[in-house]
Amino acid sequence: MTDREKEDDRIKSPFRQKDWNEIRINDSWALFKIMAEFVNGYEAMSKIGPCVSIFGSARTPKGHKYYDLAEDIAFQLTKIGFGVITGGGPSIMEAANKGAQKGGGSSVGLGITLPFETSLNPYIDREYEINFDYFFARKVMFVKYSQGFIVMPGGFGTLDELFEAMTLIQTKKTGRFPIVLVGTEYWSGLLDWIKKTVLEEGYIAEKDLDLFRLVDTAEEAVTHIKNFYEKYNVKLNF
């Protein structure tokens, strides 16, 4: 193969390595898009009242117990004055937005452009439909504008949100807010590993286990959120 053929083959490859000049140019232009995502996000989210973010799988079918549970949790949250923020996609996110609308609360969807999620679910308030290209900009909105996290069973994206939230609280980069894991059957294996390996080998402190609460019902999840703010005498603008 000639040098020209090798170069043509490199350019056609989907894994072609960008040269440094390309990286610098692309990064410079990306800054404007990143700033736009933050500005649009801040402007839209500043209009919402107190909200709780609900995370979970985009692959859970309707009728599944966790779909129904997410809808019930969201509905009950609206009854104590909270709106609901989700990733805007299908399944658990759809269920949570559906429950929020059913309860008359704010229903927010922070979408992300992905090849396997083509549109936001239909239960999001139109004024709170926001799409992102950058995960990090989207995650800032979740943490900045949420008064609590409800974490349903999910995949890598759900785990990413969970551990980022716990890290930010642990390192005091954000204020303390309640984190609720829903589903003992799903979460017990991970929590056993955290306690028996991560904790016992000294990678976290005993008090770090207090960053989250494990529950199985909608009532337990919502009660923990409510009790958290009553315990710390935090006044929300309900």
mmCIF file of C-alpha atoms in Angstrom:
data_model
loop_
_atom_site.group_PDB
_atom_site.id
_atom_site.type_symbol
_atom_site.label_atom_id
_atom_site.label_comp_id
_atom_site.label_asym_id
_atom_site.label_seq_id
_atom_site.Cartn_x
_atom_site.Cartn_y
_atom_site.Cartn_z
ATOM 1 C CA MET A 1 0.000 0.000 0.000
ATOM 2 C CA THR A 2 1.383 3.401 -0.991
ATOM 3 C CA ASP A 3 1.652 6.330 1.414
ATOM 4 C CA ARG A 4 -1.236 8.031 -0.403
ATOM 5 C CA GLU A 5 -3.395 4.914 -0.070
ATOM 6 C CA LYS A 6 -2.562 4.674 3.625
ATOM 7 C CA GLU A 7 -3.562 8.323 4.096
ATOM 8 C CA ASP A 8 -6.840 7.811 2.193
ATOM 9 C CA ASP A 9 -7.578 4.755 4.318
ATOM 10 C CA ARG A 10 -6.861 6.736 7.495
ATOM 11 C CA ILE A 11 -9.230 9.517 6.447
ATOM 12 C CA LYS A 12 -12.057 7.087 5.593
ATOM 13 C CA SER A 13 -11.774 5.261 8.914
ATOM 14 C CA PRO A 14 -14.506 6.131 11.456
ATOM 15 C CA PHE A 15 -11.749 6.068 14.087
ATOM 16 C CA ARG A 16 -9.487 8.547 12.326
ATOM 17 C CA GLN A 17 -7.260 10.393 14.777
ATOM 18 C CA LYS A 18 -7.661 14.151 14.527
ATOM 19 C CA ASP A 19 -4.497 16.180 14.263
ATOM 20 C CA TRP A 20 -3.726 18.875 16.837
ATOM 21 C CA ASN A 21 -4.745 21.738 14.577
ATOM 22 C CA GLU A 22 -8.180 20.205 13.988
ATOM 23 C CA ILE A 23 -8.643 19.731 17.719
ATOM 24 C CA ARG A 24 -7.773 23.360 18.456
ATOM 25 C CA ILE A 25 -10.145 24.712 15.804
ATOM 26 C CA ASN A 26 -13.022 22.435 16.815
ATOM 27 C CA ASP A 27 -12.563 23.237 20.494
ATOM 28 C CA SER A 28 -12.627 26.979 19.823
ATOM 29 C CA TRP A 29 -15.940 26.768 17.989
ATOM 30 C CA ALA A 30 -17.361 24.332 20.549
ATOM 31 C CA LEU A 31 -17.006 26.970 23.263
ATOM 32 C CA PHE A 32 -19.790 29.038 21.695
ATOM 33 C CA LYS A 33 -22.126 26.036 21.571
ATOM 34 C CA ILE A 34 -21.307 25.119 25.164
ATOM 35 C CA MET A 35 -21.988 28.674 26.349
ATOM 36 C CA ALA A 36 -25.299 28.675 24.476
ATOM 37 C CA GLU A 37 -26.365 25.458 26.215
ATOM 38 C CA PHE A 38 -25.607 26.929 29.635
ATOM 39 C CA VAL A 39 -27.362 30.233 28.873
ATOM 40 C CA ASN A 40 -30.468 28.522 27.482
ATOM 41 C CA GLY A 41 -30.518 26.063 30.362
ATOM 42 C CA TYR A 42 -30.141 28.727 33.047
ATOM 43 C CA GLU A 43 -32.837 30.911 31.517
ATOM 44 C CA ALA A 44 -35.370 28.095 31.256
ATOM 45 C CA MET A 45 -34.597 26.438 34.601
ATOM 46 C CA SER A 46 -34.651 29.697 36.561
ATOM 47 C CA LYS A 47 -38.426 29.791 36.008
ATOM 48 C CA ILE A 48 -39.185 26.505 37.740
ATOM 49 C CA GLY A 49 -40.036 26.078 41.399
ATOM 50 C CA PRO A 50 -38.581 23.428 43.735
ATOM 51 C CA CYS A 51 -38.112 20.173 41.831
ATOM 52 C CA VAL A 52 -36.855 16.649 42.376
ATOM 53 C CA SER A 53 -34.946 14.840 39.635
ATOM 54 C CA ILE A 54 -35.991 11.283 38.817
ATOM 55 C CA PHE A 55 -33.453 9.105 37.004
ATOM 56 C CA GLY A 56 -33.813 5.630 35.536
ATOM 57 C CA SER A 57 -33.596 3.382 32.541
ATOM 58 C CA ALA A 58 -34.683 4.348 29.040
ATOM 59 C CA ARG A 59 -35.442 0.664 28.395
ATOM 60 C CA THR A 60 -38.060 -0.155 31.018
ATOM 61 C CA PRO A 61 -41.377 -1.045 29.319
ATOM 62 C CA LYS A 62 -44.761 0.373 30.198
ATOM 63 C CA GLY A 63 -46.520 -1.799 32.729
ATOM 64 C CA HIS A 64 -43.280 -2.789 34.452
ATOM 65 C CA LYS A 65 -43.348 -2.342 38.218
ATOM 66 C CA TYR A 66 -40.606 0.294 38.099
ATOM 67 C CA TYR A 67 -42.431 2.272 35.398
ATOM 68 C CA ASP A 68 -45.558 2.362 37.539
ATOM 69 C CA LEU A 69 -43.522 3.154 40.648
ATOM 70 C CA ALA A 70 -41.784 6.102 38.972
ATOM 71 C CA GLU A 71 -45.146 7.514 37.910
ATOM 72 C CA ASP A 72 -46.522 7.141 41.434
ATOM 73 C CA ILE A 73 -43.471 8.758 43.037
ATOM 74 C CA ALA A 74 -43.674 11.742 40.688
ATOM 75 C CA PHE A 75 -47.394 12.132 41.348
ATOM 76 C CA GLN A 76 -46.879 12.054 45.115
ATOM 77 C CA LEU A 77 -44.044 14.570 44.905
ATOM 78 C CA THR A 78 -46.392 17.067 43.268
ATOM 79 C CA LYS A 79 -48.755 16.677 46.206
ATOM 80 C CA ILE A 80 -46.129 18.047 48.600
ATOM 81 C CA GLY A 81 -45.237 20.912 46.280
ATOM 82 C CA PHE A 82 -42.425 19.618 44.089
ATOM 83 C CA GLY A 83 -42.110 19.552 40.331
ATOM 84 C CA VAL A 84 -40.181 16.803 38.560
ATOM 85 C CA ILE A 85 -37.086 16.910 36.361
ATOM 86 C CA THR A 86 -36.102 13.977 34.137
ATOM 87 C CA GLY A 87 -33.779 13.296 31.246
ATOM 88 C CA GLY A 88 -36.789 13.733 28.962
ATOM 89 C CA GLY A 89 -36.580 10.319 27.340
ATOM 90 C CA PRO A 90 -38.816 7.238 27.327
ATOM 91 C CA SER A 91 -39.546 4.572 29.961
ATOM 92 C CA ILE A 92 -38.766 5.636 33.553
ATOM 93 C CA MET A 93 -38.344 9.249 32.471
ATOM 94 C CA GLU A 94 -41.643 9.219 30.610
ATOM 95 C CA ALA A 95 -43.381 7.675 33.617
ATOM 96 C CA ALA A 96 -42.038 10.371 35.936
ATOM 97 C CA ASN A 97 -43.065 13.209 33.626
ATOM 98 C CA LYS A 98 -46.468 11.584 33.230
ATOM 99 C CA GLY A 99 -46.940 11.407 36.993
ATOM 100 C CA ALA A 100 -45.894 15.041 37.397
ATOM 101 C CA GLN A 101 -48.382 16.253 34.797
ATOM 102 C CA LYS A 102 -51.094 14.088 36.301
ATOM 103 C CA GLY A 103 -50.462 15.734 39.667
ATOM 104 C CA GLY A 104 -50.431 19.243 38.233
ATOM 105 C CA GLY A 105 -46.761 19.912 38.996
ATOM 106 C CA SER A 106 -43.980 21.228 36.779
ATOM 107 C CA SER A 107 -42.785 18.545 34.368
ATOM 108 C CA VAL A 108 -39.275 19.267 33.087
ATOM 109 C CA GLY A 109 -37.316 17.311 30.463
ATOM 110 C CA LEU A 110 -33.586 17.792 29.944
ATOM 111 C CA GLY A 111 -32.999 15.826 26.759
ATOM 112 C CA ILE A 112 -29.721 14.718 25.261
ATOM 113 C CA THR A 113 -29.009 14.092 21.592
ATOM 114 C CA LEU A 114 -28.398 10.342 21.284
ATOM 115 C CA PRO A 115 -28.591 7.891 18.355
ATOM 116 C CA PHE A 116 -31.127 5.670 20.150
ATOM 117 C CA GLU A 117 -33.376 8.380 21.639
ATOM 118 C CA THR A 118 -34.951 10.461 18.904
ATOM 119 C CA SER A 119 -37.353 12.750 20.762
ATOM 120 C CA LEU A 120 -38.560 13.898 24.150
ATOM 121 C CA ASN A 121 -41.506 12.142 25.728
ATOM 122 C CA PRO A 122 -44.960 13.780 25.384
ATOM 123 C CA TYR A 123 -45.487 14.485 29.100
ATOM 124 C CA ILE A 124 -43.095 17.418 29.425
ATOM 125 C CA ASP A 125 -44.362 20.984 29.825
ATOM 126 C CA ARG A 126 -43.572 22.756 26.556
ATOM 127 C CA GLU A 127 -41.764 25.643 28.255
ATOM 128 C CA TYR A 128 -39.501 23.150 30.035
ATOM 129 C CA GLU A 129 -38.379 21.107 27.034
ATOM 130 C CA ILE A 130 -34.611 21.564 26.789
ATOM 131 C CA ASN A 131 -32.198 19.601 24.592
ATOM 132 C CA PHE A 132 -28.453 19.293 25.105
ATOM 133 C CA ASP A 133 -25.533 18.013 23.053
ATOM 134 C CA TYR A 134 -23.147 17.945 26.010
ATOM 135 C CA PHE A 135 -23.681 15.612 28.948
ATOM 136 C CA PHE A 136 -21.713 17.831 31.319
ATOM 137 C CA ALA A 137 -23.882 20.901 30.633
ATOM 138 C CA ARG A 138 -27.007 18.817 31.147
ATOM 139 C CA LYS A 139 -25.702 17.374 34.429
ATOM 140 C CA VAL A 140 -25.045 20.859 35.778
ATOM 141 C CA MET A 141 -28.753 21.631 35.323
ATOM 142 C CA PHE A 142 -29.789 18.481 37.185
ATOM 143 C CA VAL A 143 -27.678 19.295 40.222
ATOM 144 C CA LYS A 144 -28.123 23.067 40.251
ATOM 145 C CA TYR A 145 -31.915 23.046 40.037
ATOM 146 C CA SER A 146 -32.868 19.875 41.954
ATOM 147 C CA GLN A 147 -33.798 19.664 45.610
ATOM 148 C CA GLY A 148 -33.428 15.894 45.598
ATOM 149 C CA PHE A 149 -32.600 12.850 43.472
ATOM 150 C CA ILE A 150 -34.822 9.799 43.086
ATOM 151 C CA VAL A 151 -32.753 7.066 41.417
ATOM 152 C CA MET A 152 -34.686 4.202 39.837
ATOM 153 C CA PRO A 153 -33.028 1.101 38.343
ATOM 154 C CA GLY A 154 -31.058 1.995 35.227
ATOM 155 C CA GLY A 155 -27.863 1.617 33.266
ATOM 156 C CA PHE A 156 -24.603 3.508 32.910
ATOM 157 C CA GLY A 157 -26.290 6.909 32.532
ATOM 158 C CA THR A 158 -28.252 6.431 35.748
ATOM 159 C CA LEU A 159 -25.146 5.280 37.617
ATOM 160 C CA ASP A 160 -23.227 8.258 36.247
ATOM 161 C CA GLU A 161 -25.782 10.694 37.648
ATOM 162 C CA LEU A 162 -25.879 8.873 40.995
ATOM 163 C CA PHE A 163 -22.137 8.799 41.581
ATOM 164 C CA GLU A 164 -21.619 12.347 40.342
ATOM 165 C CA ALA A 165 -24.222 13.606 42.808
ATOM 166 C CA MET A 166 -22.683 11.689 45.705
ATOM 167 C CA THR A 167 -19.189 12.889 44.757
ATOM 168 C CA LEU A 168 -20.280 16.535 44.640
ATOM 169 C CA ILE A 169 -21.924 16.274 48.066
ATOM 170 C CA GLN A 170 -19.038 14.274 49.553
ATOM 171 C CA THR A 171 -16.490 16.848 48.401
ATOM 172 C CA LYS A 172 -18.737 19.774 49.387
ATOM 173 C CA LYS A 173 -18.822 21.123 45.850
ATOM 174 C CA THR A 174 -22.589 21.382 46.193
ATOM 175 C CA GLY A 175 -25.007 21.641 49.078
ATOM 176 C CA ARG A 176 -26.419 18.536 50.733
ATOM 177 C CA PHE A 177 -29.623 17.205 49.187
ATOM 178 C CA PRO A 178 -31.443 13.871 49.619
ATOM 179 C CA ILE A 179 -30.644 10.934 47.330
ATOM 180 C CA VAL A 180 -33.091 8.028 47.264
ATOM 181 C CA LEU A 181 -32.380 4.670 45.626
ATOM 182 C CA VAL A 182 -35.584 2.836 44.731
ATOM 183 C CA GLY A 183 -35.602 -0.977 44.546
ATOM 184 C CA THR A 184 -33.768 -3.152 47.080
ATOM 185 C CA GLU A 185 -33.757 -6.051 44.632
ATOM 186 C CA TYR A 186 -31.882 -3.979 42.055
ATOM 187 C CA TRP A 187 -29.488 -1.970 44.227
ATOM 188 C CA SER A 188 -28.535 -4.477 46.939
ATOM 189 C CA GLY A 189 -25.654 -6.056 44.986
ATOM 190 C CA LEU A 190 -24.022 -2.684 44.320
ATOM 191 C CA LEU A 191 -24.510 -1.541 47.905
ATOM 192 C CA ASP A 192 -23.044 -4.791 49.272
ATOM 193 C CA TRP A 193 -19.933 -4.192 47.153
ATOM 194 C CA ILE A 194 -19.675 -0.591 48.343
ATOM 195 C CA LYS A 195 -19.910 -1.667 51.991
ATOM 196 C CA LYS A 196 -17.764 -4.813 51.844
ATOM 197 C CA THR A 197 -15.091 -3.624 49.439
ATOM 198 C CA VAL A 198 -15.017 0.146 49.008
ATOM 199 C CA LEU A 199 -15.715 0.952 52.671
ATOM 200 C CA GLU A 200 -13.740 -1.885 54.266
ATOM 201 C CA GLU A 201 -10.676 -1.103 52.185
ATOM 202 C CA GLY A 202 -10.812 2.519 53.277
ATOM 203 C CA TYR A 203 -11.770 4.233 50.024
ATOM 204 C CA ILE A 204 -14.781 5.961 51.590
ATOM 205 C CA ALA A 205 -15.781 6.863 55.146
ATOM 206 C CA GLU A 206 -18.609 5.304 57.124
ATOM 207 C CA LYS A 207 -20.510 8.599 57.043
ATOM 208 C CA ASP A 208 -20.535 8.526 53.223
ATOM 209 C CA LEU A 209 -23.121 5.748 53.421
ATOM 210 C CA ASP A 210 -25.515 8.357 54.818
ATOM 211 C CA LEU A 211 -25.522 10.182 51.473
ATOM 212 C CA PHE A 212 -28.346 7.979 50.202
ATOM 213 C CA ARG A 213 -31.408 6.075 51.396
ATOM 214 C CA LEU A 214 -32.663 2.752 49.991
ATOM 215 C CA VAL A 215 -36.446 2.313 49.713
ATOM 216 C CA ASP A 216 -39.003 0.144 47.948
ATOM 217 C CA THR A 217 -42.208 2.185 47.867
ATOM 218 C CA ALA A 218 -43.357 5.548 46.589
ATOM 219 C CA GLU A 219 -44.449 6.531 50.079
ATOM 220 C CA GLU A 220 -40.989 5.821 51.520
ATOM 221 C CA ALA A 221 -39.250 7.770 48.765
ATOM 222 C CA VAL A 222 -41.436 10.858 49.072
ATOM 223 C CA THR A 223 -41.431 10.764 52.869
ATOM 224 C CA HIS A 224 -37.625 10.739 52.932
ATOM 225 C CA ILE A 225 -37.489 13.823 50.707
ATOM 226 C CA LYS A 226 -40.049 15.597 52.893
ATOM 227 C CA ASN A 227 -38.387 14.587 56.180
ATOM 228 C CA PHE A 228 -34.965 15.650 54.958
ATOM 229 C CA TYR A 229 -36.052 19.259 54.560
ATOM 230 C CA GLU A 230 -38.037 19.264 57.781
ATOM 231 C CA LYS A 231 -35.013 17.882 59.667
ATOM 232 C CA TYR A 232 -32.677 20.567 58.377
ATOM 233 C CA ASN A 233 -35.315 23.321 58.631
ATOM 234 C CA VAL A 234 -34.869 24.222 54.972
ATOM 235 C CA LYS A 235 -37.663 26.441 53.722
ATOM 236 C CA LEU A 236 -38.608 25.877 50.106
ATOM 237 C CA ASN A 237 -40.694 28.288 48.039
ATOM 238 C CA PHE A 238 -43.765 26.094 47.721
#
